[in-house]
């Protein structure tokens, strides 16, 4: 495709109000590498990825995109893409190698340098404190199933804010606590790889408690823009049959409402509490906790990828489900094309989701903190990556956001997942989500066609202001 055609594509794309921003997101363990450098301690993802059978092709984040050493080049790439903002996460074990106690200044210095480079390039940093890489030392003491981890998280938040609070304007506590708790402690598909419903329910509550405590710590330290990122998967019943409808209710409860409602209303949904109690996996709520969990936030981070269709089955599925008490429930992609992750392409459900969130949390600004898709992305003979599927996904989902905004959803900005190809957790390096292609043998970065479309969209938006 020629530059003119790319321009035309972006010009035909959705338009956004002034002030709306375009960014890209990453996470520490997925890109940094350099796992044994500058005093970094081990996290649960180091342990998990080095345990045989846990990740595809036994891949690990040991090297990843080598971003720890190449961050200047990566910031230059972001500037070339014309990004307004960059969402990244801090590795807890670079700052506190044992999870608590001793602070490692060399780890903080890396983030100081990264943030300074971003600011010099005119890119606004959005910092996430926890994108799944719990210090192994804390997991050894019970991990998120242990209440003390929530307190340690708030201490860590204060340490990071003390170092970076003067230059980072936007703070996020957790990324996707659903995955940290249910994929990590229930399905065992993510670190720490446990399959224990009771521990999973405890992890849910302690993550949310940690979010509330950290939000308070950040506020006391003077942070003015604090949020939390949740991942939402709309769940619709496969049929109007009562069993399917109830199965969809249960999954929607644990995937979406169990995390959102405590934060915005201070209460867990009653039906979810009943489901978990019946499964012998109660939420370990103590007096006063819910006030902490509901400490007001300034914005809600929304991660959206796809919607699912849910059916009740007569027999257990035999699959490791992340959902508690869901042995006889299956969720699947609706008919239609899927990405290489097997995820559906369902932009219309994104609009519906944003309108639902507008209704549940009126007045709370939203930021799309992740949205994107993985495709084969094989470079052509000329070395270029003509990722037309990603362009379609990107423009379709941006149009869905614009549509929701036109109907009253207060969305302030959009972060594409991801800036560049990276370590896609248990699925390893074969799943490519980047706007920028990474050749892992040479660490060469090549912007894909989608990067050019995104850059032109952002440029047009800037020029229209
Ligand atoms: C989200 C994660 C992110 C990435 C995308 C594809 O669940 O937050 O790190 O793996 O999925």
GROMACS .gro file of C-alpha atoms and ligand atoms in nm:
model
  476
    1UNK     CA    1   0.000   0.000   0.000
    2UNK     CA    2   0.130   0.347  -0.084
    3UNK     CA    3   0.160   0.634   0.162
    4UNK     CA    4  -0.131   0.806  -0.009
    5UNK     CA    5  -0.347   0.497   0.033
    6UNK     CA    6  -0.248   0.471   0.398
    7UNK     CA    7  -0.340   0.835   0.447
    8UNK     CA    8  -0.672   0.774   0.276
    9UNK     CA    9  -0.745   0.484   0.510
   10UNK     CA   10  -0.667   0.690   0.818
   11UNK     CA   11  -0.860   0.986   0.679
   12UNK     CA   12  -1.163   0.767   0.637
   13UNK     CA   13  -1.131   0.653   0.999
   14UNK     CA   14  -1.328   0.773   1.298
   15UNK     CA   15  -1.288   1.122   1.441
   16UNK     CA   16  -1.250   1.216   1.807
   17UNK     CA   17  -1.302   1.529   2.013
   18UNK     CA   18  -1.010   1.763   2.093
   19UNK     CA   19  -0.806   1.639   2.386
   20UNK     CA   20  -0.854   1.271   2.299
   21UNK     CA   21  -0.514   1.104   2.294
   22UNK     CA   22  -0.351   0.813   2.114
   23UNK     CA   23  -0.096   0.591   2.283
   24UNK     CA   24   0.048   0.242   2.293
   25UNK     CA   25   0.096   0.005   2.586
   26UNK     CA   26   0.347  -0.255   2.704
   27UNK     CA   27   0.427  -0.441   3.027
   28UNK     CA   28   0.760  -0.488   3.202
   29UNK     CA   29   0.801  -0.866   3.187
   30UNK     CA   30   0.681  -0.881   2.829
   31UNK     CA   31   0.949  -0.648   2.690
   32UNK     CA   32   1.231  -0.567   2.931
   33UNK     CA   33   1.448  -0.880   2.942
   34UNK     CA   34   1.766  -0.817   3.149
   35UNK     CA   35   1.616  -1.024   3.430
   36UNK     CA   36   1.940  -1.056   3.624
   37UNK     CA   37   2.064  -0.700   3.583
   38UNK     CA   38   2.100  -0.417   3.836
   39UNK     CA   39   1.986  -0.622   4.134
   40UNK     CA   40   1.644  -0.726   4.000
   41UNK     CA   41   1.489  -1.005   4.209
   42UNK     CA   42   1.289  -1.299   4.069
   43UNK     CA   43   0.917  -1.266   4.012
   44UNK     CA   44   0.652  -1.536   3.979
   45UNK     CA   45   0.680  -1.505   3.600
   46UNK     CA   46   1.052  -1.593   3.609
   47UNK     CA   47   0.971  -1.902   3.812
   48UNK     CA   48   0.668  -1.998   3.605
   49UNK     CA   49   0.830  -1.954   3.264
   50UNK     CA   50   1.130  -2.158   3.376
   51UNK     CA   51   0.909  -2.444   3.495
   52UNK     CA   52   0.883  -2.715   3.226
   53UNK     CA   53   0.548  -2.735   3.053
   54UNK     CA   54   0.420  -2.394   3.159
   55UNK     CA   55   0.482  -2.182   2.849
   56UNK     CA   56   0.471  -2.255   2.476
   57UNK     CA   57   0.804  -2.391   2.353
   58UNK     CA   58   0.942  -2.328   2.705
   59UNK     CA   59   0.984  -1.960   2.616
   60UNK     CA   60   1.068  -1.707   2.887
   61UNK     CA   61   1.100  -1.331   2.928
   62UNK     CA   62   1.475  -1.356   2.993
   63UNK     CA   63   1.559  -1.151   2.684
   64UNK     CA   64   1.220  -1.053   2.540
   65UNK     CA   65   1.262  -0.726   2.342
   66UNK     CA   66   1.573  -0.630   2.538
   67UNK     CA   67   1.393  -0.304   2.612
   68UNK     CA   68   1.586  -0.254   2.935
   69UNK     CA   69   1.891  -0.179   2.720
   70UNK     CA   70   1.716  -0.045   2.411
   71UNK     CA   71   1.464   0.188   2.572
   72UNK     CA   72   1.606   0.499   2.404
   73UNK     CA   73   1.562   0.344   2.060
   74UNK     CA   74   1.208   0.241   2.160
   75UNK     CA   75   1.118   0.591   2.276
   76UNK     CA   76   1.250   0.725   1.944
   77UNK     CA   77   1.021   0.476   1.770
   78UNK     CA   78   0.725   0.604   1.973
   79UNK     CA   79   0.813   0.960   1.875
   80UNK     CA   80   0.824   0.854   1.507
   81UNK     CA   81   0.477   0.705   1.550
   82UNK     CA   82   0.361   1.038   1.690
   83UNK     CA   83   0.229   0.884   2.012
   84UNK     CA   84   0.079   1.125   2.265
   85UNK     CA   85   0.113   0.879   2.553
   86UNK     CA   86   0.287   0.559   2.656
   87UNK     CA   87   0.154   0.307   2.908
   88UNK     CA   88   0.419   0.087   3.068
   89UNK     CA   89   0.456  -0.106   3.391
   90UNK     CA   90   0.719  -0.104   3.661
   91UNK     CA   91   0.869  -0.439   3.763
   92UNK     CA   92   0.815  -0.463   4.140
   93UNK     CA   93   1.131  -0.676   4.179
   94UNK     CA   94   1.353  -0.416   4.014
   95UNK     CA   95   1.250  -0.174   4.288
   96UNK     CA   96   1.213  -0.412   4.582
   97UNK     CA   97   1.399  -0.733   4.490
   98UNK     CA   98   1.249  -0.922   4.785
   99UNK     CA   99   0.908  -0.760   4.745
  100UNK     CA  100   0.947  -0.555   5.064
  101UNK     CA  101   1.221  -0.388   5.264
  102UNK     CA  102   1.539  -0.312   5.071
  103UNK     CA  103   1.498  -0.061   4.785
  104UNK     CA  104   1.715  -0.105   4.475
  105UNK     CA  105   1.800   0.240   4.341
  106UNK     CA  106   1.944   0.102   4.016
  107UNK     CA  107   1.600  -0.034   3.929
  108UNK     CA  108   1.435   0.300   4.002
  109UNK     CA  109   1.706   0.474   3.800
  110UNK     CA  110   1.602   0.276   3.492
  111UNK     CA  111   1.246   0.407   3.520
  112UNK     CA  112   1.375   0.760   3.588
  113UNK     CA  113   1.575   0.743   3.263
  114UNK     CA  114   1.283   0.595   3.071
  115UNK     CA  115   1.041   0.861   3.195
  116UNK     CA  116   1.287   1.142   3.125
  117UNK     CA  117   1.329   1.017   2.767
  118UNK     CA  118   0.952   1.008   2.724
  119UNK     CA  119   0.911   1.359   2.857
  120UNK     CA  120   1.190   1.488   2.633
  121UNK     CA  121   1.007   1.335   2.336
  122UNK     CA  122   0.681   1.500   2.443
  123UNK     CA  123   0.515   1.167   2.528
  124UNK     CA  124   0.301   1.150   2.843
  125UNK     CA  125   0.391   0.857   3.074
  126UNK     CA  126   0.110   0.642   3.216
  127UNK     CA  127   0.261   0.416   3.480
  128UNK     CA  128   0.111   0.084   3.591
  129UNK     CA  129   0.242  -0.048   3.921
  130UNK     CA  130   0.142  -0.411   3.880
  131UNK     CA  131   0.123  -0.599   3.553
  132UNK     CA  132   0.133  -0.953   3.699
  133UNK     CA  133   0.497  -0.988   3.810
  134UNK     CA  134   0.461  -1.050   4.182
  135UNK     CA  135   0.793  -1.085   4.366
  136UNK     CA  136   0.863  -1.456   4.414
  137UNK     CA  137   0.959  -1.379   4.775
  138UNK     CA  138   0.598  -1.270   4.839
  139UNK     CA  139   0.453  -1.571   4.657
  140UNK     CA  140   0.664  -1.789   4.886
  141UNK     CA  141   0.476  -1.631   5.177
  142UNK     CA  142   0.135  -1.706   5.022
  143UNK     CA  143   0.119  -1.459   4.733
  144UNK     CA  144  -0.209  -1.280   4.667
  145UNK     CA  145  -0.391  -1.547   4.867
  146UNK     CA  146  -0.224  -1.389   5.171
  147UNK     CA  147  -0.368  -1.060   5.302
  148UNK     CA  148  -0.024  -0.922   5.383
  149UNK     CA  149   0.059  -0.896   5.009
  150UNK     CA  150  -0.202  -0.618   4.977
  151UNK     CA  151  -0.018  -0.416   5.243
  152UNK     CA  152   0.318  -0.478   5.080
  153UNK     CA  153   0.172  -0.356   4.748
  154UNK     CA  154   0.076  -0.024   4.904
  155UNK     CA  155   0.429   0.015   5.048
  156UNK     CA  156   0.573  -0.053   4.701
  157UNK     CA  157   0.337   0.206   4.547
  158UNK     CA  158   0.465   0.468   4.791
  159UNK     CA  159   0.829   0.387   4.709
  160UNK     CA  160   0.771   0.420   4.334
  161UNK     CA  161   0.575   0.741   4.379
  162UNK     CA  162   0.848   0.892   4.590
  163UNK     CA  163   1.097   0.829   4.309
  164UNK     CA  164   0.881   0.920   4.009
  165UNK     CA  165   0.591   1.126   4.140
  166UNK     CA  166   0.753   1.450   4.027
  167UNK     CA  167   0.749   1.344   3.662
  168UNK     CA  168   0.477   1.083   3.609
  169UNK     CA  169   0.130   1.239   3.593
  170UNK     CA  170  -0.088   0.926   3.556
  171UNK     CA  171  -0.083   0.629   3.792
  172UNK     CA  172  -0.254   0.293   3.763
  173UNK     CA  173  -0.252   0.041   4.044
  174UNK     CA  174  -0.334  -0.297   3.887
  175UNK     CA  175  -0.359  -0.437   3.539
  176UNK     CA  176  -0.638  -0.694   3.502
  177UNK     CA  177  -0.675  -0.835   3.855
  178UNK     CA  178  -0.907  -1.095   3.698
  179UNK     CA  179  -0.608  -1.254   3.526
  180UNK     CA  180  -0.377  -1.224   3.829
  181UNK     CA  181  -0.630  -1.402   4.049
  182UNK     CA  182  -0.834  -1.639   3.834
  183UNK     CA  183  -0.582  -1.733   3.563
  184UNK     CA  184  -0.299  -1.750   3.817
  185UNK     CA  185  -0.461  -1.920   4.117
  186UNK     CA  186  -0.768  -2.097   3.970
  187UNK     CA  187  -0.689  -2.209   3.613
  188UNK     CA  188  -0.313  -2.234   3.669
  189UNK     CA  189  -0.256  -2.101   3.319
  190UNK     CA  190  -0.058  -1.802   3.442
  191UNK     CA  191   0.193  -1.755   3.721
  192UNK     CA  192   0.201  -1.873   3.992
  193UNK     CA  193   0.022  -2.168   3.825
  194UNK     CA  194  -0.196  -2.271   4.118
  195UNK     CA  195  -0.530  -2.450   4.082
  196UNK     CA  196  -0.701  -2.374   4.408
  197UNK     CA  197  -1.049  -2.215   4.407
  198UNK     CA  198  -1.025  -2.099   4.769
  199UNK     CA  199  -0.686  -1.935   4.709
  200UNK     CA  200  -0.821  -1.776   4.390
  201UNK     CA  201  -1.111  -1.612   4.573
  202UNK     CA  202  -0.872  -1.486   4.839
  203UNK     CA  203  -0.648  -1.347   4.565
  204UNK     CA  204  -0.944  -1.160   4.413
  205UNK     CA  205  -1.016  -0.977   4.735
  206UNK     CA  206  -0.655  -0.911   4.830
  207UNK     CA  207  -0.580  -0.765   4.487
  208UNK     CA  208  -0.875  -0.527   4.520
  209UNK     CA  209  -0.775  -0.444   4.877
  210UNK     CA  210  -0.421  -0.379   4.755
  211UNK     CA  211  -0.563  -0.152   4.485
  212UNK     CA  212  -0.754   0.051   4.746
  213UNK     CA  213  -0.459   0.073   4.986
  214UNK     CA  214  -0.223   0.175   4.705
  215UNK     CA  215  -0.472   0.435   4.579
  216UNK     CA  216  -0.476   0.587   4.928
  217UNK     CA  217  -0.095   0.579   4.948
  218UNK     CA  218  -0.065   0.750   4.609
  219UNK     CA  219  -0.320   1.015   4.703
  220UNK     CA  220  -0.145   1.087   5.033
  221UNK     CA  221   0.175   1.132   4.833
  222UNK     CA  222   0.001   1.386   4.611
  223UNK     CA  223  -0.095   1.186   4.300
  224UNK     CA  224  -0.375   1.359   4.113
  225UNK     CA  225  -0.462   1.104   3.846
  226UNK     CA  226  -0.505   0.752   3.979
  227UNK     CA  227  -0.692   0.466   3.814
  228UNK     CA  228  -0.715   0.091   3.781
  229UNK     CA  229  -0.725  -0.120   3.468
  230UNK     CA  230  -0.984  -0.398   3.441
  231UNK     CA  231  -1.039  -0.638   3.153
  232UNK     CA  232  -1.392  -0.689   3.034
  233UNK     CA  233  -1.531  -0.976   2.830
  234UNK     CA  234  -1.900  -0.941   2.750
  235UNK     CA  235  -2.067  -1.281   2.801
  236UNK     CA  236  -2.385  -1.368   2.614
  237UNK     CA  237  -2.584  -1.689   2.654
  238UNK     CA  238  -2.569  -1.933   2.362
  239UNK     CA  239  -2.949  -1.969   2.376
  240UNK     CA  240  -3.244  -1.832   2.573
  241UNK     CA  241  -3.254  -2.157   2.777
  242UNK     CA  242  -3.246  -2.086   3.150
  243UNK     CA  243  -2.929  -2.291   3.202
  244UNK     CA  244  -2.736  -2.094   2.938
  245UNK     CA  245  -2.865  -1.763   3.072
  246UNK     CA  246  -2.755  -1.856   3.423
  247UNK     CA  247  -2.415  -1.974   3.296
  248UNK     CA  248  -2.361  -1.638   3.122
  249UNK     CA  249  -2.466  -1.457   3.441
  250UNK     CA  250  -2.211  -1.655   3.642
  251UNK     CA  251  -1.924  -1.586   3.402
  252UNK     CA  252  -2.017  -1.219   3.361
  253UNK     CA  253  -2.020  -1.205   3.741
  254UNK     CA  254  -1.668  -1.336   3.788
  255UNK     CA  255  -1.514  -1.183   3.477
  256UNK     CA  256  -1.664  -0.835   3.486
  257UNK     CA  257  -1.886  -0.740   3.781
  258UNK     CA  258  -1.676  -0.896   4.061
  259UNK     CA  259  -1.397  -0.646   3.989
  260UNK     CA  260  -1.584  -0.338   3.872
  261UNK     CA  261  -1.861  -0.313   4.129
  262UNK     CA  262  -1.644  -0.324   4.443
  263UNK     CA  263  -1.430  -0.041   4.303
  264UNK     CA  264  -1.719   0.182   4.201
  265UNK     CA  265  -1.989   0.090   4.457
  266UNK     CA  266  -1.801  -0.070   4.746
  267UNK     CA  267  -1.997  -0.396   4.721
  268UNK     CA  268  -1.943  -0.733   4.565
  269UNK     CA  269  -2.244  -0.845   4.357
  270UNK     CA  270  -2.471  -1.063   4.575
  271UNK     CA  271  -2.509  -1.338   4.312
  272UNK     CA  272  -2.130  -1.370   4.279
  273UNK     CA  273  -2.088  -1.391   4.656
  274UNK     CA  274  -2.350  -1.668   4.664
  275UNK     CA  275  -2.180  -1.859   4.378
  276UNK     CA  276  -1.840  -1.842   4.549
  277UNK     CA  277  -1.978  -1.938   4.890
  278UNK     CA  278  -2.153  -2.238   4.736
  279UNK     CA  279  -1.824  -2.342   4.572
  280UNK     CA  280  -1.644  -2.330   4.909
  281UNK     CA  281  -1.435  -2.032   4.795
  282UNK     CA  282  -1.556  -1.730   4.994
  283UNK     CA  283  -1.421  -1.378   4.953
  284UNK     CA  284  -1.224  -1.303   5.275
  285UNK     CA  285  -1.376  -0.959   5.342
  286UNK     CA  286  -1.296  -0.802   5.680
  287UNK     CA  287  -1.462  -0.502   5.847
  288UNK     CA  288  -1.373  -0.178   5.671
  289UNK     CA  289  -1.222  -0.345   5.364
  290UNK     CA  290  -1.491  -0.237   5.121
  291UNK     CA  291  -1.445   0.131   5.204
  292UNK     CA  292  -1.079   0.089   5.118
  293UNK     CA  293  -1.154  -0.097   4.794
  294UNK     CA  294  -1.394   0.180   4.691
  295UNK     CA  295  -1.149   0.464   4.750
  296UNK     CA  296  -1.243   0.697   4.464
  297UNK     CA  297  -1.042   0.672   4.143
  298UNK     CA  298  -1.005   0.939   3.877
  299UNK     CA  299  -1.050   0.710   3.579
  300UNK     CA  300  -1.124   0.353   3.484
  301UNK     CA  301  -0.884   0.173   3.253
  302UNK     CA  302  -1.073  -0.052   3.013
  303UNK     CA  303  -0.904  -0.344   2.840
  304UNK     CA  304  -1.115  -0.501   2.568
  305UNK     CA  305  -1.034  -0.773   2.316
  306UNK     CA  306  -1.345  -0.982   2.233
  307UNK     CA  307  -1.682  -1.110   2.349
  308UNK     CA  308  -1.775  -1.468   2.435
  309UNK     CA  309  -2.077  -1.693   2.398
  310UNK     CA  310  -2.157  -1.906   2.702
  311UNK     CA  311  -2.329  -2.244   2.729
  312UNK     CA  312  -2.419  -2.477   3.013
  313UNK     CA  313  -2.315  -2.840   2.956
  314UNK     CA  314  -2.456  -3.162   3.105
  315UNK     CA  315  -2.106  -3.295   3.183
  316UNK     CA  316  -1.791  -3.123   3.313
  317UNK     CA  317  -1.582  -2.977   3.031
  318UNK     CA  318  -1.259  -3.125   3.169
  319UNK     CA  319  -1.085  -2.798   3.078
  320UNK     CA  320  -0.907  -2.582   3.333
  321UNK     CA  321  -1.158  -2.298   3.368
  322UNK     CA  322  -1.056  -1.972   3.531
  323UNK     CA  323  -1.406  -1.942   3.675
  324UNK     CA  324  -1.496  -2.082   4.014
  325UNK     CA  325  -1.773  -2.342   4.019
  326UNK     CA  326  -1.793  -2.341   3.639
  327UNK     CA  327  -1.700  -2.702   3.564
  328UNK     CA  328  -2.009  -2.743   3.346
  329UNK     CA  329  -1.983  -2.412   3.163
  330UNK     CA  330  -1.809  -2.347   2.835
  331UNK     CA  331  -1.733  -2.014   2.671
  332UNK     CA  332  -1.644  -1.987   2.306
  333UNK     CA  333  -1.589  -1.734   2.031
  334UNK     CA  334  -1.901  -1.640   1.835
  335UNK     CA  335  -1.900  -1.759   1.472
  336UNK     CA  336  -1.663  -1.568   1.245
  337UNK     CA  337  -1.293  -1.509   1.197
  338UNK     CA  338  -1.058  -1.526   1.495
  339UNK     CA  339  -0.712  -1.391   1.561
  340UNK     CA  340  -0.413  -1.625   1.608
  341UNK     CA  341  -0.506  -1.623   1.979
  342UNK     CA  342  -0.839  -1.780   1.880
  343UNK     CA  343  -1.012  -1.461   1.992
  344UNK     CA  344  -1.319  -1.330   1.813
  345UNK     CA  345  -1.326  -0.998   1.629
  346UNK     CA  346  -1.630  -0.825   1.777
  347UNK     CA  347  -1.610  -0.444   1.768
  348UNK     CA  348  -1.985  -0.395   1.814
  349UNK     CA  349  -1.963  -0.553   2.159
  350UNK     CA  350  -1.701  -0.290   2.248
  351UNK     CA  351  -1.953  -0.009   2.196
  352UNK     CA  352  -2.211  -0.196   2.406
  353UNK     CA  353  -1.954  -0.254   2.680
  354UNK     CA  354  -1.859   0.114   2.700
  355UNK     CA  355  -2.225   0.211   2.721
  356UNK     CA  356  -2.281  -0.044   2.997
  357UNK     CA  357  -1.982   0.096   3.189
  358UNK     CA  358  -2.117   0.449   3.140
  359UNK     CA  359  -2.443   0.334   3.303
  360UNK     CA  360  -2.280   0.141   3.590
  361UNK     CA  361  -2.025   0.412   3.673
  362UNK     CA  362  -2.177   0.741   3.556
  363UNK     CA  363  -1.934   1.031   3.571
  364UNK     CA  364  -1.622   0.815   3.584
  365UNK     CA  365  -1.395   0.895   3.288
  366UNK     CA  366  -1.267   0.594   3.097
  367UNK     CA  367  -0.939   0.534   2.919
  368UNK     CA  368  -0.896   0.242   2.680
  369UNK     CA  369  -0.577   0.101   2.831
  370UNK     CA  370  -0.553  -0.199   2.596
  371UNK     CA  371  -0.711  -0.313   2.272
  372UNK     CA  372  -0.545  -0.501   1.989
  373UNK     CA  373  -0.506  -0.826   1.801
  374UNK     CA  374  -0.248  -1.093   1.710
  375UNK     CA  375  -0.194  -1.207   1.349
  376UNK     CA  376   0.071  -1.411   1.166
  377UNK     CA  377   0.254  -1.092   1.053
  378UNK     CA  378   0.509  -1.257   0.828
  379UNK     CA  379   0.740  -0.996   0.674
  380UNK     CA  380   0.731  -0.985   0.292
  381UNK     CA  381   1.042  -1.014   0.073
  382UNK     CA  382   1.085  -0.638   0.108
  383UNK     CA  383   1.089  -0.681   0.487
  384UNK     CA  384   0.757  -0.499   0.530
  385UNK     CA  385   0.469  -0.635   0.731
  386UNK     CA  386   0.138  -0.578   0.553
  387UNK     CA  387  -0.087  -0.647   0.852
  388UNK     CA  388  -0.419  -0.560   0.695
  389UNK     CA  389  -0.614  -0.766   0.949
  390UNK     CA  390  -0.469  -0.553   1.230
  391UNK     CA  391  -0.556  -0.233   1.043
  392UNK     CA  392  -0.916  -0.354   1.009
  393UNK     CA  393  -0.929  -0.451   1.376
  394UNK     CA  394  -0.778  -0.118   1.485
  395UNK     CA  395  -1.003   0.103   1.274
  396UNK     CA  396  -1.311  -0.107   1.356
  397UNK     CA  397  -1.249  -0.083   1.730
  398UNK     CA  398  -1.163   0.287   1.720
  399UNK     CA  399  -1.490   0.342   1.533
  400UNK     CA  400  -1.666   0.144   1.808
  401UNK     CA  401  -1.512   0.376   2.070
  402UNK     CA  402  -1.614   0.686   1.872
  403UNK     CA  403  -1.966   0.544   1.843
  404UNK     CA  404  -1.989   0.490   2.220
  405UNK     CA  405  -1.856   0.843   2.280
  406UNK     CA  406  -2.120   0.986   2.049
  407UNK     CA  407  -2.373   0.809   2.273
  408UNK     CA  408  -2.240   0.956   2.594
  409UNK     CA  409  -1.949   0.734   2.703
  410UNK     CA  410  -1.675   0.957   2.847
  411UNK     CA  411  -1.359   0.807   2.694
  412UNK     CA  412  -1.043   1.018   2.717
  413UNK     CA  413  -0.788   0.821   2.517
  414UNK     CA  414  -0.686   0.495   2.354
  415UNK     CA  415  -0.377   0.280   2.403
  416UNK     CA  416  -0.312   0.021   2.134
  417UNK     CA  417  -0.189  -0.316   2.259
  418UNK     CA  418   0.091  -0.325   2.188
  419UNK     CA  419   0.370  -0.091   2.089
  420UNK     CA  420   0.573  -0.387   1.966
  421UNK     CA  421   0.561  -0.766   1.948
  422UNK     CA  422   0.653  -0.917   2.283
  423UNK     CA  423   0.640  -1.216   2.518
  424UNK     CA  424   0.272  -1.306   2.519
  425UNK     CA  425   0.283  -1.481   2.860
  426UNK     CA  426   0.207  -1.856   2.843
  427UNK     CA  427   0.161  -1.831   2.466
  428UNK     CA  428   0.518  -1.707   2.415
  429UNK     CA  429   0.661  -1.516   2.119
  430UNK     CA  430   0.447  -1.668   1.842
  431UNK     CA  431   0.159  -1.435   1.925
  432UNK     CA  432   0.240  -1.097   1.773
  433UNK     CA  433   0.033  -0.802   1.895
  434UNK     CA  434   0.269  -0.517   1.802
  435UNK     CA  435   0.227  -0.214   1.579
  436UNK     CA  436   0.599  -0.268   1.541
  437UNK     CA  437   0.745  -0.603   1.434
  438UNK     CA  438   1.032  -0.744   1.639
  439UNK     CA  439   1.282  -0.988   1.490
  440UNK     CA  440   1.387  -1.173   1.804
  441UNK     CA  441   1.712  -1.300   1.650
  442UNK     CA  442   1.843  -0.952   1.574
  443UNK     CA  443   1.614  -0.734   1.794
  444UNK     CA  444   1.541  -0.535   1.482
  445UNK     CA  445   1.222  -0.328   1.507
  446UNK     CA  446   1.017  -0.267   1.190
  447UNK     CA  447   0.696  -0.063   1.205
  448UNK     CA  448   0.413  -0.260   1.045
  449UNK     CA  449   0.159  -0.114   0.807
  450UNK     CA  450  -0.078  -0.066   1.104
  451UNK     CA  451   0.181   0.163   1.264
  452UNK     CA  452   0.165   0.393   0.960
  453UNK     CA  453  -0.214   0.398   0.969
  454UNK     CA  454  -0.216   0.473   1.342
  455UNK     CA  455   0.044   0.747   1.301
  456UNK     CA  456  -0.163   0.914   1.029
  457UNK     CA  457  -0.480   0.887   1.232
  458UNK     CA  458  -0.309   1.052   1.530
  459UNK     CA  459  -0.155   1.320   1.307
  460UNK     CA  460  -0.486   1.404   1.146
  461UNK     CA  461  -0.643   1.428   1.491
  462UNK     CA  462  -0.369   1.664   1.611
  463UNK     CA  463  -0.400   1.882   1.303
  464UNK     CA  464  -0.776   1.907   1.347
  465UNK     CA  465  -0.746   2.046   1.700
  466LIG     C1  466  -0.396  -0.869   2.828
  466LIG     C2  467  -0.270  -0.837   2.904
  466LIG     C3  468  -0.155  -0.795   2.816
  466LIG     C4  469  -0.150  -0.877   2.690
  466LIG     C5  470  -0.284  -0.877   2.621
  466LIG     C6  471  -0.286  -0.951   2.490
  466LIG     O1  472  -0.475  -0.955   2.901
  466LIG     O2  473  -0.293  -0.735   2.997
  466LIG     O3  474  -0.037  -0.803   2.891
  466LIG     O4  475  -0.104  -1.003   2.718
  466LIG     O5  476  -0.380  -0.933   2.705
   0.00000   0.00000   0.00000
